[in-house]
Short mmCIF file of C-alpha atoms in Angstrom, two decimals:
data_model
loop_
_atom_site.label_atom_id
_atom_site.label_comp_id
_atom_site.label_asym_id
_atom_site.label_seq_id
_atom_site.Cartn_x
_atom_site.Cartn_y
_atom_site.Cartn_z
CA MET A 1 -18.40 17.09 -6.66
CA ARG A 2 -14.87 18.35 -7.06
CA GLU A 3 -14.12 20.73 -9.62
CA SER A 4 -13.46 19.32 -13.23
CA ARG A 5 -10.04 19.00 -14.92
CA GLN A 6 -10.74 22.15 -16.99
CA GLN A 7 -11.48 24.28 -14.03
CA VAL A 8 -8.26 22.82 -12.31
CA GLY A 9 -6.12 24.42 -14.75
CA GLN A 10 -3.62 22.70 -17.23
CA ASP A 11 -0.50 24.11 -15.99
CA THR A 12 -1.00 23.04 -12.40
CA ALA A 13 2.33 20.61 -11.25
CA VAL A 14 2.13 17.25 -9.68
CA GLU A 15 4.28 17.09 -6.64
CA PHE A 16 6.27 13.58 -6.57
CA TYR A 17 7.71 13.14 -2.85
CA PHE A 18 10.37 10.69 -2.47
CA ASP A 19 13.17 9.23 -0.80
CA PHE A 20 15.85 7.25 -2.71
CA LEU A 21 16.07 4.66 0.19
CA SER A 22 12.84 3.64 -1.30
CA PRO A 23 12.52 1.06 -3.95
CA PHE A 24 8.98 1.79 -4.32
CA GLY A 25 9.80 5.58 -5.24
CA TRP A 26 12.11 4.19 -8.08
CA ILE A 27 8.89 2.47 -9.48
CA GLY A 28 7.02 5.83 -9.21
CA ALA A 29 9.90 7.96 -10.48
CA GLU A 30 10.34 6.11 -13.57
CA ARG A 31 6.31 6.35 -14.46
CA ILE A 32 5.19 9.91 -12.96
CA GLY A 33 6.79 12.11 -15.93
CA ALA A 34 4.91 10.23 -18.57
CA ILE A 35 1.55 10.05 -16.55
CA ALA A 36 1.80 14.07 -15.44
CA ARG A 37 2.87 15.15 -19.15
CA ARG A 38 -0.30 13.00 -20.57
CA PHE A 39 -2.54 15.53 -18.44
CA GLY A 40 -0.38 18.60 -19.56
CA ARG A 41 1.24 18.87 -16.05
CA ARG A 42 5.08 19.38 -14.75
CA VAL A 43 6.37 17.25 -12.04
CA VAL A 44 7.57 19.07 -9.05
CA TRP A 45 10.36 16.39 -7.91
CA ARG A 46 10.32 16.72 -3.77
CA PRO A 47 12.94 14.65 -2.20
CA PHE A 48 12.60 14.56 1.65
CA LEU A 49 14.03 12.13 4.44
CA LEU A 50 11.90 9.21 5.36
CA LYS A 51 13.73 8.85 8.56
CA ALA A 52 12.26 12.02 9.60
CA THR A 53 8.91 10.98 8.73
CA VAL A 54 8.94 7.30 9.74
CA ARG A 55 10.91 7.67 12.63
CA ASP A 56 10.78 11.03 14.14
CA ALA A 57 7.30 12.00 13.26
CA MET A 58 5.40 8.76 13.63
CA GLY A 59 7.78 7.18 15.92
CA LEU A 60 7.86 3.98 13.93
CA PRO A 61 10.80 1.50 13.21
CA PRO A 62 12.10 1.04 9.69
CA PRO A 63 9.73 -0.84 7.56
CA LEU A 64 12.48 -3.49 6.86
CA GLU A 65 13.24 -4.10 10.60
CA THR A 66 9.58 -4.39 11.43
CA PRO A 67 8.30 -8.19 12.21
CA LEU A 68 6.44 -9.74 9.48
CA LYS A 69 6.50 -6.44 7.15
CA GLY A 70 10.20 -6.72 6.65
CA ALA A 71 9.77 -10.22 5.44
CA TYR A 72 7.28 -9.43 3.51
CA LEU A 73 9.07 -6.47 1.54
CA ARG A 74 12.32 -8.21 1.14
CA ARG A 75 9.95 -10.50 -1.20
CA ASP A 76 7.81 -7.80 -2.46
CA ILE A 77 10.35 -5.48 -3.34
CA PRO A 78 12.26 -7.10 -6.33
CA ARG A 79 8.97 -8.75 -7.30
CA SER A 80 7.35 -5.42 -7.56
CA LEU A 81 10.31 -3.89 -9.34
CA ARG A 82 10.42 -6.82 -12.10
CA LEU A 83 6.64 -6.33 -12.73
CA HIS A 84 7.77 -2.59 -13.83
CA GLY A 85 10.71 -4.21 -15.90
CA LEU A 86 13.35 -2.91 -13.35
CA SER A 87 15.96 -5.11 -11.99
CA LEU A 88 17.44 -4.98 -8.48
CA SER A 89 20.75 -5.82 -7.91
CA PRO A 90 21.70 -8.29 -5.27
CA GLN A 91 24.20 -6.23 -4.38
CA ALA A 92 22.02 -2.90 -3.62
CA ARG A 93 22.08 -1.60 -0.48
CA PHE A 94 19.37 -0.90 1.56
CA GLY A 95 18.81 1.47 4.74
CA PHE A 96 22.02 4.06 3.42
CA SER A 97 22.08 7.80 3.96
CA SER A 98 20.40 9.27 0.87
CA VAL A 99 20.82 12.92 2.71
CA ASP A 100 23.43 13.89 -0.24
CA ALA A 101 21.64 12.41 -3.36
CA ALA A 102 18.48 14.43 -2.05
CA ARG A 103 20.63 17.54 -1.72
CA ALA A 104 22.07 17.14 -5.17
CA VAL A 105 18.34 16.60 -6.63
CA ILE A 106 17.03 20.04 -4.74
CA TRP A 107 19.99 21.79 -5.83
CA VAL A 108 19.71 21.26 -9.61
CA ARG A 109 15.89 21.71 -9.26
CA ASP A 110 16.17 24.96 -8.10
CA ARG A 111 18.58 26.07 -10.86
CA SER A 112 17.78 23.80 -13.80
CA GLY A 113 14.93 22.81 -15.79
CA ASP A 114 12.55 19.74 -15.00
CA ALA A 115 13.84 17.77 -17.42
CA LEU A 116 17.47 17.77 -16.08
CA THR A 117 15.83 17.11 -12.65
CA GLU A 118 14.36 13.99 -13.97
CA ALA A 119 17.10 12.76 -15.69
CA LEU A 120 19.29 13.04 -12.34
CA VAL A 121 16.48 11.50 -10.30
CA LEU A 122 16.17 8.72 -12.54
CA SER A 123 20.23 8.05 -13.05
CA LEU A 124 20.73 8.17 -9.12
CA TYR A 125 17.91 5.62 -8.51
CA ARG A 126 19.38 3.19 -11.45
CA ALA A 127 22.67 3.58 -10.43
CA HIS A 128 21.90 2.74 -6.61
CA TRP A 129 19.07 0.14 -7.19
CA SER A 130 20.00 -1.33 -10.43
CA GLN A 131 23.72 -1.26 -10.59
CA ALA A 132 24.56 -1.20 -6.86
CA ARG A 133 26.60 1.89 -7.28
CA ASP A 134 26.44 3.16 -3.42
CA ILE A 135 24.78 6.73 -3.85
CA SER A 136 25.35 7.26 -0.10
CA GLU A 137 29.21 8.28 -1.27
CA ARG A 138 29.43 11.70 -2.80
CA THR A 139 31.81 10.47 -5.71
CA THR A 140 29.23 8.56 -6.70
CA ILE A 141 26.65 11.16 -7.20
CA LEU A 142 29.50 13.22 -8.86
CA ASP A 143 29.92 9.94 -11.13
CA VAL A 144 26.29 9.79 -12.07
CA ALA A 145 25.87 13.66 -12.38
CA GLU A 146 28.60 14.26 -14.57
CA PRO A 147 27.45 12.42 -17.65
CA LEU A 148 24.26 14.87 -17.35
CA GLY A 149 26.44 17.85 -17.89
CA LEU A 150 26.68 18.93 -14.08
CA GLY A 151 30.31 19.83 -13.26
CA ARG A 152 32.23 17.68 -10.70
CA ASP A 153 33.36 21.05 -8.67
CA ASP A 154 30.14 22.69 -8.86
CA LEU A 155 27.85 19.85 -7.57
CA ALA A 156 30.73 18.82 -4.78
CA ALA A 157 30.60 22.61 -3.63
CA ALA A 158 26.70 22.44 -3.72
CA LEU A 159 26.58 19.35 -1.29
CA ALA A 160 28.57 21.12 1.46
CA ASP A 161 26.69 24.13 0.81
CA PRO A 162 24.69 25.32 4.36
CA GLN A 163 22.23 26.67 2.04
CA VAL A 164 21.40 23.44 0.14
CA LYS A 165 21.51 21.42 3.69
CA ASP A 166 18.81 24.16 4.75
CA ALA A 167 16.76 23.33 1.62
CA LEU A 168 16.44 19.84 2.45
CA ARG A 169 15.64 20.41 5.87
CA ARG A 170 12.77 22.68 4.91
CA GLU A 171 11.81 20.14 2.30
CA THR A 172 11.08 17.65 4.73
CA GLU A 173 9.47 19.96 7.02
CA ARG A 174 7.18 20.78 4.36
CA ALA A 175 6.34 17.40 3.38
CA ILE A 176 5.43 16.64 6.91
CA ARG A 177 3.46 19.75 7.24
CA ASN A 178 1.66 18.64 3.90
CA GLY A 179 0.86 15.29 5.28
CA VAL A 180 3.48 13.13 3.67
CA PHE A 181 4.71 10.26 5.42
CA GLY A 182 5.67 7.38 2.55
CA SER A 183 7.57 7.35 -0.42
CA PRO A 184 6.48 7.84 -3.10
CA THR A 185 3.54 10.06 -2.30
CA ILE A 186 2.14 12.09 -5.22
CA ALA A 187 0.14 15.11 -4.77
CA VAL A 188 -2.37 16.38 -6.92
CA GLU A 189 -3.44 20.00 -5.70
CA ASP A 190 -4.10 19.25 -1.91
CA GLU A 191 -4.96 15.40 -2.95
CA LEU A 192 -2.45 12.76 -1.76
CA PHE A 193 -1.67 9.59 -3.20
CA TRP A 194 0.81 7.32 -1.28
CA GLY A 195 2.43 4.34 -2.59
CA SER A 196 3.36 3.39 -6.41
CA ASP A 197 0.49 1.16 -6.25
CA ARG A 198 -1.38 4.51 -6.42
CA LEU A 199 -0.27 5.67 -9.58
CA GLY A 200 -3.28 4.20 -11.65
CA MET A 201 -5.51 6.13 -8.89
CA VAL A 202 -3.40 9.46 -9.90
CA GLU A 203 -4.27 9.00 -13.49
CA THR A 204 -7.68 8.47 -12.84
CA TRP A 205 -7.87 11.80 -10.41
CA LEU A 206 -5.97 13.76 -13.16
CA LYS A 207 -8.16 12.26 -15.91
CA THR A 208 -11.58 13.05 -13.99
CA GLY A 209 -10.82 15.64 -11.37
CA GLY A 210 -11.76 13.37 -8.42
CA TRP A 211 -14.60 11.39 -8.03
CA MET B 1 10.96 -18.84 -14.13
CA ARG B 2 7.97 -20.29 -11.95
CA GLU B 3 5.85 -22.74 -13.01
CA SER B 4 3.20 -22.19 -15.66
CA ARG B 5 -0.59 -21.81 -14.83
CA GLN B 6 -1.11 -25.23 -16.02
CA GLN B 7 1.33 -26.70 -13.69
CA VAL B 8 -0.24 -24.87 -10.60
CA GLY B 9 -3.35 -26.90 -11.00
CA GLN B 10 -6.81 -25.07 -11.50
CA ASP B 11 -8.04 -26.54 -8.38
CA THR B 12 -5.83 -24.80 -6.19
CA ALA B 13 -7.46 -22.20 -3.95
CA VAL B 14 -6.84 -18.49 -3.49
CA GLU B 15 -6.49 -17.70 0.37
CA PHE B 16 -8.45 -14.29 1.37
CA TYR B 17 -6.98 -13.42 4.97
CA PHE B 18 -8.78 -10.20 6.32
CA ASP B 19 -10.31 -8.63 9.27
CA PHE B 20 -13.71 -6.62 9.04
CA LEU B 21 -11.96 -3.78 11.10
CA SER B 22 -10.19 -3.15 7.67
CA PRO B 23 -12.26 -1.12 4.98
CA PHE B 24 -9.48 -1.94 2.77
CA GLY B 25 -10.64 -5.77 3.36
CA TRP B 26 -14.10 -4.81 2.17
CA ILE B 27 -12.66 -3.70 -1.38
CA GLY B 28 -10.74 -6.82 -1.63
CA ALA B 29 -13.69 -9.09 -0.21
CA GLU B 30 -16.11 -7.42 -3.01
CA ARG B 31 -13.62 -8.34 -5.95
CA ILE B 32 -11.42 -11.45 -4.80
CA GLY B 33 -14.34 -14.04 -5.88
CA ALA B 34 -14.88 -12.81 -9.42
CA ILE B 35 -11.27 -12.46 -9.71
CA ALA B 36 -10.48 -16.19 -8.37
CA ARG B 37 -13.46 -17.79 -10.27
CA ARG B 38 -11.91 -16.23 -13.60
CA PHE B 39 -9.19 -18.43 -13.09
CA GLY B 40 -10.79 -21.46 -11.87
CA ARG B 41 -9.95 -21.32 -8.40
CA ARG B 42 -11.86 -21.08 -5.12
CA VAL B 43 -11.42 -18.85 -2.36
CA VAL B 44 -10.77 -20.12 1.28
CA TRP B 45 -11.85 -17.19 3.47
CA ARG B 46 -9.27 -16.29 6.60
CA PRO B 47 -10.40 -13.83 9.00
CA PHE B 48 -8.03 -12.86 11.68
CA LEU B 49 -7.38 -10.53 14.25
CA LEU B 50 -5.52 -7.45 13.11
CA LYS B 51 -4.85 -6.54 16.70
CA ALA B 52 -2.83 -9.60 16.98
CA THR B 53 -0.83 -8.71 13.89
CA VAL B 54 -0.34 -4.96 14.15
CA ARG B 55 -0.06 -4.74 17.94
CA ASP B 56 1.12 -7.86 19.21
CA ALA B 57 3.53 -9.23 16.64
CA MET B 58 4.75 -6.17 15.03
CA GLY B 59 4.72 -3.60 17.92
CA LEU B 60 2.83 -1.10 16.09
CA PRO B 61 -0.12 1.48 17.12
CA PRO B 62 -3.17 1.23 14.83
CA PRO B 63 -2.76 2.66 11.82
CA LEU B 64 -5.41 5.31 12.19
CA GLU B 65 -4.04 6.53 15.72
CA THR B 66 -0.11 6.77 13.74
CA PRO B 67 0.72 10.37 13.44
CA LEU B 68 0.42 11.45 9.68
CA LYS B 69 -0.91 8.16 8.59
CA GLY B 70 -3.81 8.49 10.54
CA ALA B 71 -4.75 11.77 8.75
CA TYR B 72 -4.04 10.15 5.43
CA LEU B 73 -6.29 7.09 6.28
CA ARG B 74 -9.14 9.14 7.32
CA ARG B 75 -9.18 10.69 3.79
CA ASP B 76 -8.17 7.76 1.69
CA ILE B 77 -10.58 5.21 2.96
CA PRO B 78 -13.82 6.94 1.99
CA ARG B 79 -12.06 8.09 -1.19
CA SER B 80 -10.91 4.62 -2.18
CA LEU B 81 -14.32 3.09 -1.27
CA ARG B 82 -16.18 5.43 -3.67
CA LEU B 83 -13.72 4.72 -6.74
CA HIS B 84 -14.74 0.67 -6.26
CA GLY B 85 -18.56 1.97 -6.15
CA LEU B 86 -18.79 1.32 -2.32
CA SER B 87 -19.92 3.88 0.05
CA LEU B 88 -18.82 4.46 3.56
CA SER B 89 -21.63 5.52 6.02
CA PRO B 90 -20.40 8.61 8.19
CA GLN B 91 -21.93 7.02 11.03
CA ALA B 92 -19.68 3.52 10.51
CA ARG B 93 -17.73 2.49 13.70
CA PHE B 94 -13.95 2.14 13.21
CA GLY B 95 -11.73 0.70 15.87
CA PHE B 96 -14.43 -2.06 16.78
CA SER B 97 -14.42 -5.53 18.06
CA SER B 98 -14.48 -7.87 14.80
CA VAL B 99 -13.91 -10.81 17.07
CA ASP B 100 -17.34 -12.29 17.00
CA ALA B 101 -18.34 -11.51 13.06
CA ALA B 102 -14.67 -13.32 12.42
CA ARG B 103 -15.82 -16.22 14.60
CA ALA B 104 -19.20 -16.42 12.39
CA VAL B 105 -17.24 -16.43 9.31
CA ILE B 106 -15.06 -19.33 10.60
CA TRP B 107 -18.19 -21.36 11.66
CA VAL B 108 -20.17 -21.19 8.42
CA ARG B 109 -16.95 -21.80 6.59
CA ASP B 110 -16.21 -25.05 8.19
CA ARG B 111 -19.57 -26.39 7.66
CA SER B 112 -21.05 -24.90 4.88
CA GLY B 113 -19.96 -24.21 1.45
CA ASP B 114 -17.69 -21.21 -0.18
CA ALA B 115 -20.85 -19.37 -1.74
CA LEU B 116 -22.62 -19.04 1.63
CA THR B 117 -19.41 -17.87 3.35
CA GLU B 118 -18.56 -15.20 0.84
CA ALA B 119 -22.21 -14.07 1.16
CA LEU B 120 -21.92 -13.81 4.77
CA VAL B 121 -18.77 -11.88 4.79
CA LEU B 122 -20.16 -9.42 2.04
CA SER B 123 -23.31 -8.99 4.04
CA LEU B 124 -21.01 -8.27 7.42
CA TYR B 125 -18.90 -5.90 5.60
CA ARG B 126 -21.80 -4.12 3.86
CA ALA B 127 -23.85 -3.95 7.26
CA HIS B 128 -21.09 -2.39 9.32
CA TRP B 129 -19.28 0.12 6.72
CA SER B 130 -22.10 1.01 4.51
CA GLN B 131 -25.20 0.81 6.66
CA ALA B 132 -23.32 1.48 10.03
CA ARG B 133 -24.92 -1.67 11.82
CA ASP B 134 -22.21 -2.47 14.39
CA ILE B 135 -20.92 -5.93 14.00
CA SER B 136 -19.02 -5.97 17.21
CA GLU B 137 -22.55 -6.53 18.71
CA ARG B 138 -23.82 -10.36 18.50
CA THR B 139 -27.30 -9.31 17.79
CA THR B 140 -26.71 -7.64 14.69
CA ILE B 141 -24.40 -10.41 13.55
CA LEU B 142 -27.43 -12.59 14.04
CA ASP B 143 -29.57 -10.06 12.20
CA VAL B 144 -27.30 -10.03 9.17
CA ALA B 145 -26.78 -13.78 8.95
CA GLU B 146 -30.83 -14.84 9.42
CA PRO B 147 -31.76 -13.56 5.73
CA LEU B 148 -28.86 -16.07 4.42
CA GLY B 149 -30.73 -18.87 6.23
CA LEU B 150 -28.61 -19.04 9.25
CA GLY B 151 -30.39 -20.02 12.08
CA ARG B 152 -30.13 -17.42 15.00
CA ASP B 153 -29.88 -19.80 17.79
CA ASP B 154 -27.46 -22.38 15.87
CA LEU B 155 -25.44 -19.08 15.41
CA ALA B 156 -25.72 -17.77 18.60
CA ALA B 157 -24.61 -21.07 20.10
CA ALA B 158 -21.74 -21.16 17.70
CA LEU B 159 -20.40 -17.44 18.85
CA ALA B 160 -20.52 -18.93 22.63
CA ASP B 161 -18.58 -22.34 21.61
CA PRO B 162 -15.00 -22.54 23.03
CA GLN B 163 -14.05 -24.78 19.83
CA VAL B 164 -15.02 -21.87 17.55
CA LYS B 165 -13.30 -19.59 19.74
CA ASP B 166 -9.91 -21.54 19.44
CA ALA B 167 -10.58 -21.99 15.52
CA LEU B 168 -10.21 -18.02 15.05
CA ARG B 169 -7.28 -18.15 17.82
CA ARG B 170 -5.76 -21.11 15.33
CA GLU B 171 -6.48 -18.89 12.10
CA THR B 172 -4.82 -16.00 13.58
CA GLU B 173 -1.67 -17.89 14.40
CA ARG B 174 -1.69 -19.58 11.11
CA ALA B 175 -1.73 -15.92 9.42
CA ILE B 176 1.04 -14.69 11.43
CA ARG B 177 3.09 -17.97 10.66
CA ASN B 178 2.43 -17.72 7.00
CA GLY B 179 3.62 -14.11 7.25
CA VAL B 180 0.46 -12.09 6.88
CA PHE B 181 -0.02 -8.77 8.74
CA GLY B 182 -2.36 -6.73 6.79
CA SER B 183 -5.87 -6.71 5.62
CA PRO B 184 -6.56 -7.91 2.82
CA THR B 185 -3.88 -10.12 2.33
CA ILE B 186 -4.30 -12.71 -0.62
CA ALA B 187 -1.99 -15.87 -1.03
CA VAL B 188 -1.46 -17.53 -4.34
CA GLU B 189 0.11 -20.75 -3.27
CA ASP B 190 3.06 -19.32 -0.90
CA GLU B 191 3.24 -15.74 -2.60
CA LEU B 192 1.33 -13.10 -0.65
CA PHE B 193 -0.06 -9.75 -2.00
CA TRP B 194 -0.82 -7.05 0.82
CA GLY B 195 -3.36 -4.72 0.12
CA SER B 196 -6.47 -3.90 -1.97
CA ASP B 197 -4.24 -1.98 -4.39
CA ARG B 198 -2.65 -5.57 -5.26
CA LEU B 199 -5.77 -7.29 -6.59
CA GLY B 200 -4.39 -6.32 -10.43
CA MET B 201 -1.07 -7.81 -9.74
CA VAL B 202 -2.76 -11.04 -7.99
CA GLU B 203 -5.14 -11.26 -11.22
CA THR B 204 -1.53 -10.73 -13.34
CA TRP B 205 0.21 -13.47 -11.37
CA LEU B 206 -2.93 -16.18 -11.60
CA LYS B 207 -2.86 -15.65 -15.10
CA THR B 208 0.82 -15.77 -15.89
CA GLY B 209 2.01 -18.03 -12.99
CA GLY B 210 4.49 -15.30 -11.82
CA TRP B 211 7.08 -13.22 -13.68
#
């Protein structure tokens, strides 16, 4: 038996590991905030680079370029998004560079509150996948962030800041060190749940403290 | 919009693709019968060889030997089984040859009814993963099948029959041709659902005829 929810402590965070590259990360991002709040938890938003886990650490090809799995995913992604009320733009770009979008999130997370971080994550996800605004472009990121009150000049400077670049590198190394390899992965204490399909399991874990 | 459940026809089968190698296939096998019956569907049990899809068709290493994913799975498998009320024996063997067990299922399926096939699938899964009886051994398969009324001599002859061997080869080729690569995969008409995590989605699809 694991320790009960009471023993775990209500203020412990749920960590949400994701890469904007992953539409399944979008499903998770849309839902994790409400799930965590229901159990008195905050969410720590942890962008990382899937290429570093899938290609470099695991030695695998990109899932969309993997025989059989690629064809399955091309059909499953729009279907899974639809089931969660999210619509995929036919023009949305796959396999883009999510590096700057990830840096933007880390910069906001480390200097602002959870609410603004969550709003930025969701705005970037929706812009890219639902509105086909390519968030590999810095100007798109600035356009998406501006209505949230994030100044263009400050954010542009942050995206070019070597310390912010380092922070993303460290986040990715930390993800790998903690066993994370796919997006989304939710960590509840040291228990990892990989995949948007596992949000129900995350809820059960938060409710029961484990089984 | 897809055609509604009424138009689909109540007697269409749900196909359940699996490999005894996969403990997630066990979770699916325990649940798919009840789900299908709730919607007036039969289950067609379709064993195939994961090695032929993962290694040969996809060019990937076995999941348990993949960096990061292997460690995740070793923790996730017992946890996922426990959540479904299934217990993994600490002595259960991973990475065994499931060829003969798959042949036994095909032989029974092609000459007997759905009920006996389902009973054999579940008995073999439980024997291997819960009781650590190694079903790569022909004698274990005969021991497991005998209480179901399957004669040892008949089944032993079937396992050595070139026609039964061919049938498994054809099943695996058919699975790959239909886009199946993981265990379990459930096919509802031409819609594939990969993973035991997707059983809820299968239910919704059966109920609504698609979304």
